[in-house]
PDB file of C-alpha atoms in Angstrom:
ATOM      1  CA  UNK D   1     -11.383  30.497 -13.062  1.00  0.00           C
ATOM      2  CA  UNK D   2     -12.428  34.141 -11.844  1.00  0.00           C
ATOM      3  CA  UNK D   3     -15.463  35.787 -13.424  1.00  0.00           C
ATOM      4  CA  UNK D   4     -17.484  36.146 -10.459  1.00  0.00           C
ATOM      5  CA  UNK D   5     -15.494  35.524  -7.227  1.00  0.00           C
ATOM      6  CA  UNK D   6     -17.196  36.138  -3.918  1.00  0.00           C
ATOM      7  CA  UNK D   7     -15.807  36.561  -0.370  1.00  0.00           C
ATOM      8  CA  UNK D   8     -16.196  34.777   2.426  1.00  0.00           C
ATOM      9  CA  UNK D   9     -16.293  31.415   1.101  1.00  0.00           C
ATOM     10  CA  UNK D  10     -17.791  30.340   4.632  1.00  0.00           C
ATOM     11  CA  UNK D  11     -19.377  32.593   7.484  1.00  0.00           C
ATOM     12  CA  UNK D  12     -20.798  31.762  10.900  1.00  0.00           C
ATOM     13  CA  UNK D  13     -23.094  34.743  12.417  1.00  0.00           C
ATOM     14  CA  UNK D  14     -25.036  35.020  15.705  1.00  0.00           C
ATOM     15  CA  UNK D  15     -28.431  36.280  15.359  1.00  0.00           C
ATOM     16  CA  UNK D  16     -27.021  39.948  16.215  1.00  0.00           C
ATOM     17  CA  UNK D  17     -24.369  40.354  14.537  1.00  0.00           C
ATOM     18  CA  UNK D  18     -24.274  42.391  11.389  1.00  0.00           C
ATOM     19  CA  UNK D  19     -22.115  40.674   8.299  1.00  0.00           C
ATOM     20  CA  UNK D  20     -21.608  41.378   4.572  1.00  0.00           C
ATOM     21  CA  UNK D  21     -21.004  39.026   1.692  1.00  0.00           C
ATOM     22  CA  UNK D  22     -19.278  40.814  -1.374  1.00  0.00           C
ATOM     23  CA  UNK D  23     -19.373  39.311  -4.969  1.00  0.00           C
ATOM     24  CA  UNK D  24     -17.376  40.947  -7.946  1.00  0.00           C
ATOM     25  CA  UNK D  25     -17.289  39.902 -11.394  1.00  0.00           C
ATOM     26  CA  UNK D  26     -14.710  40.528 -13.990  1.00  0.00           C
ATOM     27  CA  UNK D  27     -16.989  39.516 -17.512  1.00  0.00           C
ATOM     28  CA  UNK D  28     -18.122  42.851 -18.434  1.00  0.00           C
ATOM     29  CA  UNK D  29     -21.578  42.178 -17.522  1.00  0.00           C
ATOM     30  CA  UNK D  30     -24.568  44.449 -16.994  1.00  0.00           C
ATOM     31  CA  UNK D  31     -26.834  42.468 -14.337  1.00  0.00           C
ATOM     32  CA  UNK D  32     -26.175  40.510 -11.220  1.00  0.00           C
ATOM     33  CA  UNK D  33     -28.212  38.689  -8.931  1.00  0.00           C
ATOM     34  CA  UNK D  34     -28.360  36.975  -5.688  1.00  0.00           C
ATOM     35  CA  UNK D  35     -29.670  33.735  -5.420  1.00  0.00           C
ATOM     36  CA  UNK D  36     -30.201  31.522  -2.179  1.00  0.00           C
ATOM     37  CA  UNK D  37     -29.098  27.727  -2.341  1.00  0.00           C
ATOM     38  CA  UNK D  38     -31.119  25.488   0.346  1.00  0.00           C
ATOM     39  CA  UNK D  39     -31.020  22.212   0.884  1.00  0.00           C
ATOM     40  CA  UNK D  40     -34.054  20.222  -1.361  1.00  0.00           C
ATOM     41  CA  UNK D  41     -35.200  23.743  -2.586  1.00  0.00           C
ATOM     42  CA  UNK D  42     -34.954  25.321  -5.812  1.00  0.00           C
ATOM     43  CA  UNK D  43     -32.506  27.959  -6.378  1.00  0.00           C
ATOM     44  CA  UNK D  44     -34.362  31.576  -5.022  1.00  0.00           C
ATOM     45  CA  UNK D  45     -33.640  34.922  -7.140  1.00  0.00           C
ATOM     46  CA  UNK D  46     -33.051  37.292  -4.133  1.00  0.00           C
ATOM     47  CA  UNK D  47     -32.538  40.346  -6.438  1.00  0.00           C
ATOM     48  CA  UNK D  48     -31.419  41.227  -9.268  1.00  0.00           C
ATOM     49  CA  UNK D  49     -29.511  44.354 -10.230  1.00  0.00           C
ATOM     50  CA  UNK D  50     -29.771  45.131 -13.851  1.00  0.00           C
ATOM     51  CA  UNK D  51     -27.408  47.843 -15.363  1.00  0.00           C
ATOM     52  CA  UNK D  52     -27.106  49.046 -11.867  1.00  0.00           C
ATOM     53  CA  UNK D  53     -31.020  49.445 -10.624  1.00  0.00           C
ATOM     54  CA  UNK D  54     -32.494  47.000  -8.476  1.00  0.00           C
ATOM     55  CA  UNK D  55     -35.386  45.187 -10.722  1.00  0.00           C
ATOM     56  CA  UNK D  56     -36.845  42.156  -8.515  1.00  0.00           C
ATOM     57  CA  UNK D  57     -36.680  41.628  -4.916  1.00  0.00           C
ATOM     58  CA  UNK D  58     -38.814  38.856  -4.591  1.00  0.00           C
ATOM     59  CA  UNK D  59     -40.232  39.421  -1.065  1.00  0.00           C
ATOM     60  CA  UNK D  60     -37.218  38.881   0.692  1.00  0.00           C
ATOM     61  CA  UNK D  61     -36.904  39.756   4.097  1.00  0.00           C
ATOM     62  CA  UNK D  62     -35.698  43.075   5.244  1.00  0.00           C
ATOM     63  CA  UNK D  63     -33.366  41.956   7.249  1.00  0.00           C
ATOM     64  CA  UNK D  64     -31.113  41.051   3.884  1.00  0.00           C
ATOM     65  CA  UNK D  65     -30.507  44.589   2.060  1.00  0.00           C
ATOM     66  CA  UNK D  66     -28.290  44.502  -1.196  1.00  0.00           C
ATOM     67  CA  UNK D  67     -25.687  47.159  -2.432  1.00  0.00           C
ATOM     68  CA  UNK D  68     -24.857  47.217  -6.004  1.00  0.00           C
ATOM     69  CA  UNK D  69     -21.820  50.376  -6.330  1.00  0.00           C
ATOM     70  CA  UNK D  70     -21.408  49.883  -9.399  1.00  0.00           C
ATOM     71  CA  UNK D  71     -21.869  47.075 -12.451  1.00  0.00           C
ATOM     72  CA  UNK D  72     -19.048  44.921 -10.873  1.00  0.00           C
ATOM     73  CA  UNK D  73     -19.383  44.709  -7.641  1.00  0.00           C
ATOM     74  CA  UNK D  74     -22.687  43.510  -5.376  1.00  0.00           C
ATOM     75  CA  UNK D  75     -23.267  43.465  -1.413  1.00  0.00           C
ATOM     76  CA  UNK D  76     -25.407  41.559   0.335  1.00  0.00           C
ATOM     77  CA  UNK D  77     -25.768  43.129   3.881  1.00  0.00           C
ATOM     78  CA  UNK D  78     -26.658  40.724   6.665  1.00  0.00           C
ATOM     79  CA  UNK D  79     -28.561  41.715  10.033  1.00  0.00           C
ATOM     80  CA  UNK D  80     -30.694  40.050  13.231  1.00  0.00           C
ATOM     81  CA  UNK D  81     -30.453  37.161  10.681  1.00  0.00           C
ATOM     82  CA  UNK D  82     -32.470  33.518  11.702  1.00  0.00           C
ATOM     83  CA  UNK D  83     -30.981  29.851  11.657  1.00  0.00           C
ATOM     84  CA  UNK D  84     -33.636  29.548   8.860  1.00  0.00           C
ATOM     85  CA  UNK D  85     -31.212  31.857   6.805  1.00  0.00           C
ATOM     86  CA  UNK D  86     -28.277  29.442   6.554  1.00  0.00           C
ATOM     87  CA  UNK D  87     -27.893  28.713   3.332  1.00  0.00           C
ATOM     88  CA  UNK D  88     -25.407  28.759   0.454  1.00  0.00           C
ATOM     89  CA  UNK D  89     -25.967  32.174  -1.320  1.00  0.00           C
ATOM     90  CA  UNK D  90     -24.571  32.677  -4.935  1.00  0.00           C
ATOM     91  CA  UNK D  91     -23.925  35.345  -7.273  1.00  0.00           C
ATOM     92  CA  UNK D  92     -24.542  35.923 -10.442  1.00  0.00           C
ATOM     93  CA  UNK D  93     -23.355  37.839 -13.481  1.00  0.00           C
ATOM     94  CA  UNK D  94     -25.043  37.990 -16.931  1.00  0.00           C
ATOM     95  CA  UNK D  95     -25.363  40.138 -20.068  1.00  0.00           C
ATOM     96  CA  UNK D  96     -29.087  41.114 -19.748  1.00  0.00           C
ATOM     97  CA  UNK D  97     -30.712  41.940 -23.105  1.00  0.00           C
ATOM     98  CA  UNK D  98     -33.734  42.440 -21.531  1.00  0.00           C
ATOM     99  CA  UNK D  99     -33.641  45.925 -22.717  1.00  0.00           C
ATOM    100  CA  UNK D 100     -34.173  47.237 -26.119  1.00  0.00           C
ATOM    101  CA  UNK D 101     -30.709  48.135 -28.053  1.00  0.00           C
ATOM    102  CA  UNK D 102     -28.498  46.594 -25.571  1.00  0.00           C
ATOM    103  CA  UNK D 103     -25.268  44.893 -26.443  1.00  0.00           C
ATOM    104  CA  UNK D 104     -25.513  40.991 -27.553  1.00  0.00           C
ATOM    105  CA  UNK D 105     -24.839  38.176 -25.207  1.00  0.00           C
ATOM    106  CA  UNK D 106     -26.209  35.018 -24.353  1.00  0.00           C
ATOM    107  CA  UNK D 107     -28.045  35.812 -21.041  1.00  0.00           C
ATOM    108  CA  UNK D 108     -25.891  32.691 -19.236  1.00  0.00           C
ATOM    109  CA  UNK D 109     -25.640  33.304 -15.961  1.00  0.00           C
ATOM    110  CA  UNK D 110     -22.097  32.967 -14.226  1.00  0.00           C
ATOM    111  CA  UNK D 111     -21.862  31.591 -10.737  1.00  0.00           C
ATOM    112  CA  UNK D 112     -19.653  32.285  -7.913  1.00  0.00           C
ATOM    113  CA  UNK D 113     -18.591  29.836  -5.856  1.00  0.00           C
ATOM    114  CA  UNK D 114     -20.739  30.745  -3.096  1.00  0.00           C
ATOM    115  CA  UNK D 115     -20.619  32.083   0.188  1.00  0.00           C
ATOM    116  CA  UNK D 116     -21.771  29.356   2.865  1.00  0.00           C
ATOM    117  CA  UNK D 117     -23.560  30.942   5.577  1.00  0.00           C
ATOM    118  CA  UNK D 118     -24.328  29.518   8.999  1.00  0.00           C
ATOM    119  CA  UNK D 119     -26.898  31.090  11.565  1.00  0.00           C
ATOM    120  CA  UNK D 120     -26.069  30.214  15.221  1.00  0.00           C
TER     121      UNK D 120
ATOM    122  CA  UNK Y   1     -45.815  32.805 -11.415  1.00  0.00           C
ATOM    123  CA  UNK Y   2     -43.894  30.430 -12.855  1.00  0.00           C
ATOM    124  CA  UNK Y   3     -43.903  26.686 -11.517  1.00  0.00           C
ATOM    125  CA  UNK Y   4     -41.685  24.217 -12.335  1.00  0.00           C
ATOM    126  CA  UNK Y   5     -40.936  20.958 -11.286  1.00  0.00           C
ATOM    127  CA  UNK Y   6     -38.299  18.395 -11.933  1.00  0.00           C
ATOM    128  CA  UNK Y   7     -38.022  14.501 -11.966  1.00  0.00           C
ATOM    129  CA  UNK Y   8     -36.783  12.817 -10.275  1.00  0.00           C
ATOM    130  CA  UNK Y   9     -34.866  14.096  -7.445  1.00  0.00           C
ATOM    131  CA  UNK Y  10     -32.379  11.626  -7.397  1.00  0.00           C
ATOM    132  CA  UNK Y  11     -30.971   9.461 -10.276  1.00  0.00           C
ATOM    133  CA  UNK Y  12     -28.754   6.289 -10.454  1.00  0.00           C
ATOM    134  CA  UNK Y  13     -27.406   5.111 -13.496  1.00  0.00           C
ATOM    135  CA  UNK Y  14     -24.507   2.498 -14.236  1.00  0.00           C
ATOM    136  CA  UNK Y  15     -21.491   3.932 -16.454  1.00  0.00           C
ATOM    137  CA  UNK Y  16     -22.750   3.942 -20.180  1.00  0.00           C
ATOM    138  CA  UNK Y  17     -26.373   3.765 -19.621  1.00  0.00           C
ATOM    139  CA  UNK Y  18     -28.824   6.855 -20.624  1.00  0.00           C
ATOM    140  CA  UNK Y  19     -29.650   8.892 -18.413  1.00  0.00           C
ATOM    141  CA  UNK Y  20     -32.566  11.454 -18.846  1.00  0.00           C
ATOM    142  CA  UNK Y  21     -34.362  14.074 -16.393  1.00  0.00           C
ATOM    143  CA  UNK Y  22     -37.962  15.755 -17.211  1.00  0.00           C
ATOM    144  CA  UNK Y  23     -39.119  18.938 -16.373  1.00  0.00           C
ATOM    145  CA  UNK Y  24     -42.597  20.157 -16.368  1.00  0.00           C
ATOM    146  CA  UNK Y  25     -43.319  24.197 -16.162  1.00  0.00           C
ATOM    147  CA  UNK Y  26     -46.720  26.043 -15.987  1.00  0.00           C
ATOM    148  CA  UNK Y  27     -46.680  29.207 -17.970  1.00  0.00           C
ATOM    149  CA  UNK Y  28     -47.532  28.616 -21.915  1.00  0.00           C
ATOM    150  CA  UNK Y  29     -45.746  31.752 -22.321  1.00  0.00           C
ATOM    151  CA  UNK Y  30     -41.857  30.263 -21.001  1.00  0.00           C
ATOM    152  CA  UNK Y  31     -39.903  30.380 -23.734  1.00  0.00           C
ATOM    153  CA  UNK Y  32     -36.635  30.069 -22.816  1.00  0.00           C
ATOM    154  CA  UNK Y  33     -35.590  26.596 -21.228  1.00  0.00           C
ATOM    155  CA  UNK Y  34     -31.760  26.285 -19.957  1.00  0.00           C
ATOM    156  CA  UNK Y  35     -30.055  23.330 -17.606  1.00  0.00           C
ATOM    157  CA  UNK Y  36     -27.360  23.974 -14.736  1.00  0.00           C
ATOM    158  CA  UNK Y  37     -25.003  21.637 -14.031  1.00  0.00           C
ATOM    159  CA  UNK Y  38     -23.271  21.668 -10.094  1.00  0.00           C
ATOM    160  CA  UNK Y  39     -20.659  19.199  -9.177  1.00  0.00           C
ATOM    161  CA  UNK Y  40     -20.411  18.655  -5.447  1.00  0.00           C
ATOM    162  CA  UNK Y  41     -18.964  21.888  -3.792  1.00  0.00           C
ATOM    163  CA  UNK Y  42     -18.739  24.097  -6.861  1.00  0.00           C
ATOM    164  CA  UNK Y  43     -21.080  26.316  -8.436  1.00  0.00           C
ATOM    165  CA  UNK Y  44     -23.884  25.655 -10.988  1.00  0.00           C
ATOM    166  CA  UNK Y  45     -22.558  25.939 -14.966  1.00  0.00           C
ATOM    167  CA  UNK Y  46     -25.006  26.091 -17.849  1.00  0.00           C
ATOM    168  CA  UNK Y  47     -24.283  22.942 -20.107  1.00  0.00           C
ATOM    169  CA  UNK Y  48     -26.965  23.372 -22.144  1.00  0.00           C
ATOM    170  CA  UNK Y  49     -30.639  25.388 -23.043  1.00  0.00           C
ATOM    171  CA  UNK Y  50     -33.286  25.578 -25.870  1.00  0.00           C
ATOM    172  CA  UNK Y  51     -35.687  27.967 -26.990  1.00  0.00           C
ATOM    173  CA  UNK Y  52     -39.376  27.523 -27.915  1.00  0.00           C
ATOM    174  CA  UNK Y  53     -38.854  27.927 -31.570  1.00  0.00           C
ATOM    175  CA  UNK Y  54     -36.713  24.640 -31.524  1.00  0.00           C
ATOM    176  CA  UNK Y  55     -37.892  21.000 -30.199  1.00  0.00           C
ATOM    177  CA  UNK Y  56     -34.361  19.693 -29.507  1.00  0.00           C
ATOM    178  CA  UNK Y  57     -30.647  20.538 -29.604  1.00  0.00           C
ATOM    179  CA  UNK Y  58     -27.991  18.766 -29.227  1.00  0.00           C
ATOM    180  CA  UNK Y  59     -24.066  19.201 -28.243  1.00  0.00           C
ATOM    181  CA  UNK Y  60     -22.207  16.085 -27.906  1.00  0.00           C
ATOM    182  CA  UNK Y  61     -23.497  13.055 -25.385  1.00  0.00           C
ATOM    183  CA  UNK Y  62     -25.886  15.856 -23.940  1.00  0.00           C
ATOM    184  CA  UNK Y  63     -29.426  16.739 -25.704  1.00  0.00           C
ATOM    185  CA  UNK Y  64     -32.489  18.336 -24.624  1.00  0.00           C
ATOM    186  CA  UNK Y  65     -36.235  18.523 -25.787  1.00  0.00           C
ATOM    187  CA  UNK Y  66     -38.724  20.583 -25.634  1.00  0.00           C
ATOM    188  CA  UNK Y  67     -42.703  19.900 -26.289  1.00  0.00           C
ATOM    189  CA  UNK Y  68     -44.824  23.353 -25.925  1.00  0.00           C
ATOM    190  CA  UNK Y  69     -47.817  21.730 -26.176  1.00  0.00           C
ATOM    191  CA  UNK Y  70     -47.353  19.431 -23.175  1.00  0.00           C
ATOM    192  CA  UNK Y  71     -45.587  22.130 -21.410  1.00  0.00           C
ATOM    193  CA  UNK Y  72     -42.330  19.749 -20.723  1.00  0.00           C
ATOM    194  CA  UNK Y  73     -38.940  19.449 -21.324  1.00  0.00           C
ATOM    195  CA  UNK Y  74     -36.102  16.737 -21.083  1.00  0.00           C
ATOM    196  CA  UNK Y  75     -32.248  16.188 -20.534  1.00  0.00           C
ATOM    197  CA  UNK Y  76     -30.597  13.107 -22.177  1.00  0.00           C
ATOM    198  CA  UNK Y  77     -27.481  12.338 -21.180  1.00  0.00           C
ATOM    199  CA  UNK Y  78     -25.869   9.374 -23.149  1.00  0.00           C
ATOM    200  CA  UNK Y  79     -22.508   6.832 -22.986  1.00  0.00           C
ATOM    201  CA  UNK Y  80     -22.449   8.587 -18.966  1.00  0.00           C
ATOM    202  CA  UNK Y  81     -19.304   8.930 -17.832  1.00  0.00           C
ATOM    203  CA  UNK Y  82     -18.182   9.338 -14.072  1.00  0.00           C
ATOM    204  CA  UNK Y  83     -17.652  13.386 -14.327  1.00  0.00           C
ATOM    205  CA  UNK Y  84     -21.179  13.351 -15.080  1.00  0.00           C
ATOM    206  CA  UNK Y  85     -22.507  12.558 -11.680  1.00  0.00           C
ATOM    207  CA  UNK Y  86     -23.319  16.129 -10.162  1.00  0.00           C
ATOM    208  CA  UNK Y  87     -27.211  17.677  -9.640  1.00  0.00           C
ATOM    209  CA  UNK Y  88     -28.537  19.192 -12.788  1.00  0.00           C
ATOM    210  CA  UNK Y  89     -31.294  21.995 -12.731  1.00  0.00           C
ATOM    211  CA  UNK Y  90     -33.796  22.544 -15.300  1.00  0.00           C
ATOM    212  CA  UNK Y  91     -34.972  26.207 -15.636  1.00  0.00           C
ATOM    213  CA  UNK Y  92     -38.093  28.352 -17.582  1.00  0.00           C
ATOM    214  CA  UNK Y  93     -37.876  31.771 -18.088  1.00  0.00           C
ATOM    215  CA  UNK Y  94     -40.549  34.305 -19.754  1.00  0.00           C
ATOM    216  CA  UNK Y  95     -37.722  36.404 -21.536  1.00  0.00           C
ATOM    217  CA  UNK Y  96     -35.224  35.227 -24.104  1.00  0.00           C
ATOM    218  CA  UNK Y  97     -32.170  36.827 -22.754  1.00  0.00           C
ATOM    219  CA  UNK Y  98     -33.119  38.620 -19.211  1.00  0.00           C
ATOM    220  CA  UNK Y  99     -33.046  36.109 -16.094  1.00  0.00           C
ATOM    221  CA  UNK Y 100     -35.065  38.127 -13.892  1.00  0.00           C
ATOM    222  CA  UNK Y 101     -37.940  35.558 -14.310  1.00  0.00           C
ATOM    223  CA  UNK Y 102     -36.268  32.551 -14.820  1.00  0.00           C
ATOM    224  CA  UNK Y 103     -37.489  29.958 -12.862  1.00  0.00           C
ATOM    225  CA  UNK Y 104     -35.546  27.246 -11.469  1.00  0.00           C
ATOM    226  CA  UNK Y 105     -36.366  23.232 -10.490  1.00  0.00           C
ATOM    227  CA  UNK Y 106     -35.535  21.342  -7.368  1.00  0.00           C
ATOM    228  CA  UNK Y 107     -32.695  19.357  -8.700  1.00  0.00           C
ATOM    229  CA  UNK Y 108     -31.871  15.822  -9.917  1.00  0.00           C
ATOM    230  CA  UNK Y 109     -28.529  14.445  -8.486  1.00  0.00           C
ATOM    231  CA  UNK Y 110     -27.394  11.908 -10.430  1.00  0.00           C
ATOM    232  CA  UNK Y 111     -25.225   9.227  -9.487  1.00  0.00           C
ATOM    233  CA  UNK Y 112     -22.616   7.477 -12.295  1.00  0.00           C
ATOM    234  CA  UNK Y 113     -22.103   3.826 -10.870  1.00  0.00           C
ATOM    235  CA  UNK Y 114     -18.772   2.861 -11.974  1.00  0.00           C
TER     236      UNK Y 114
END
């Protein structure tokens, strides 16, 4: 299976180092997200990029900074990062019907695999 | 913002039993109420969701219900199998179709004992 396929599956970082995690999806989808997987925590929307604008950033730390090029491919930049960051982080893909005369779709959200992230 | 908060966290159930997880969410106006499914080491899969204008659905061994007025909703899993053991999210959104609000729980694992 590879709708939404992200790269690397694992990553260890110091604290200095700067790091990106790339997700690309091949459904033909308008909006995709990053979401942050902790242990005993609820899946956290990180942001959301919806027909190519960033729409919800939830707070999260500067020191994460996302790059959507294009509808198909979404960045997540990593920098001076915190062992508090180590996490599994996920993409998403979707067909967003948020907006008025868009095409149909269910709004399901398709996972990546995840890329597992470890802050030394 | 939206709250919501799943039961229990962990789940053991013996091969054939019932199994069923409740949700509980905060904003009246949630109307859009799907589950995730993530077995161990692979990502989360929607198996299932409901809308407010319904009160259950069905598809298969897996069904889910919905009561607005108490603000909660449930996951029944019947004749459990094995491949169902994995840790199932609940979710609320404000918006039909766009996730940028959806809301997600903590997570129930759930345990099939052979």
């Amino acid at each position: 299976e590879t709708g939404v396929t992200q790269t690397p599956r694992h990553l260890v970082m110091g604290m200095t180092n700067k790091k990106s995690l790339k997700c690309e999806q091949h459904l033909g989808h308008n909006a995709m997200y990053w979401y942050k997987q902790s242990a005993k925590k609820p899946l956290e929307l990180m942001f959301v990029y919806n027909f190519k604008e960033q729409t919800e950033n939830n707070s999260v730390p500067s020191r994460f900074s996302p790059e959507c090029p294009n509808s198909s491919h979404l960045f997540l930049h990593l920098h001076t990062l915190q062992p508090e960051d180590s996490a599994l982080y996920l993409c998403a893909s979707s067909q967003d019907l948020s907006r008025p005369g868009g095409p149909s779709g269910t709004g399901e959200l398709f996972f990546g695999e995840g890329s597992r992230l470890t802050v030394l | 913002g939206e709250n919501v908060e799943q039961h229990p966290s962990t789940l053991s159930v013996q091969e054939g039993d019932s199994a069923v997880i409740k949700c509980t969410y905060s904003d009246s106006a949630s109307n859009y109420f799907p589950w995730y499914k993530q077995e161990l080491g692979k990502r989360p899969q929607l198996i299932i969701d409901i809308r407010s204008n319904v009160g259950e659905k069905k598809d298969q061994r897996i069904a889910v219900t919905l009561n607005k007025t108490a603000k909660h909703f449930s996951l029944h899993i019947t004749e459990t199998q094995p491949e169902d053991s994995a840790v199932y999210f609940c979710a609320a959104s404000l918006s039909n179709f766009g996730n940028e609000k959806l809301t997600f729980g903590t997570g129930t694992r759930l345990t099939i004992i052979p």
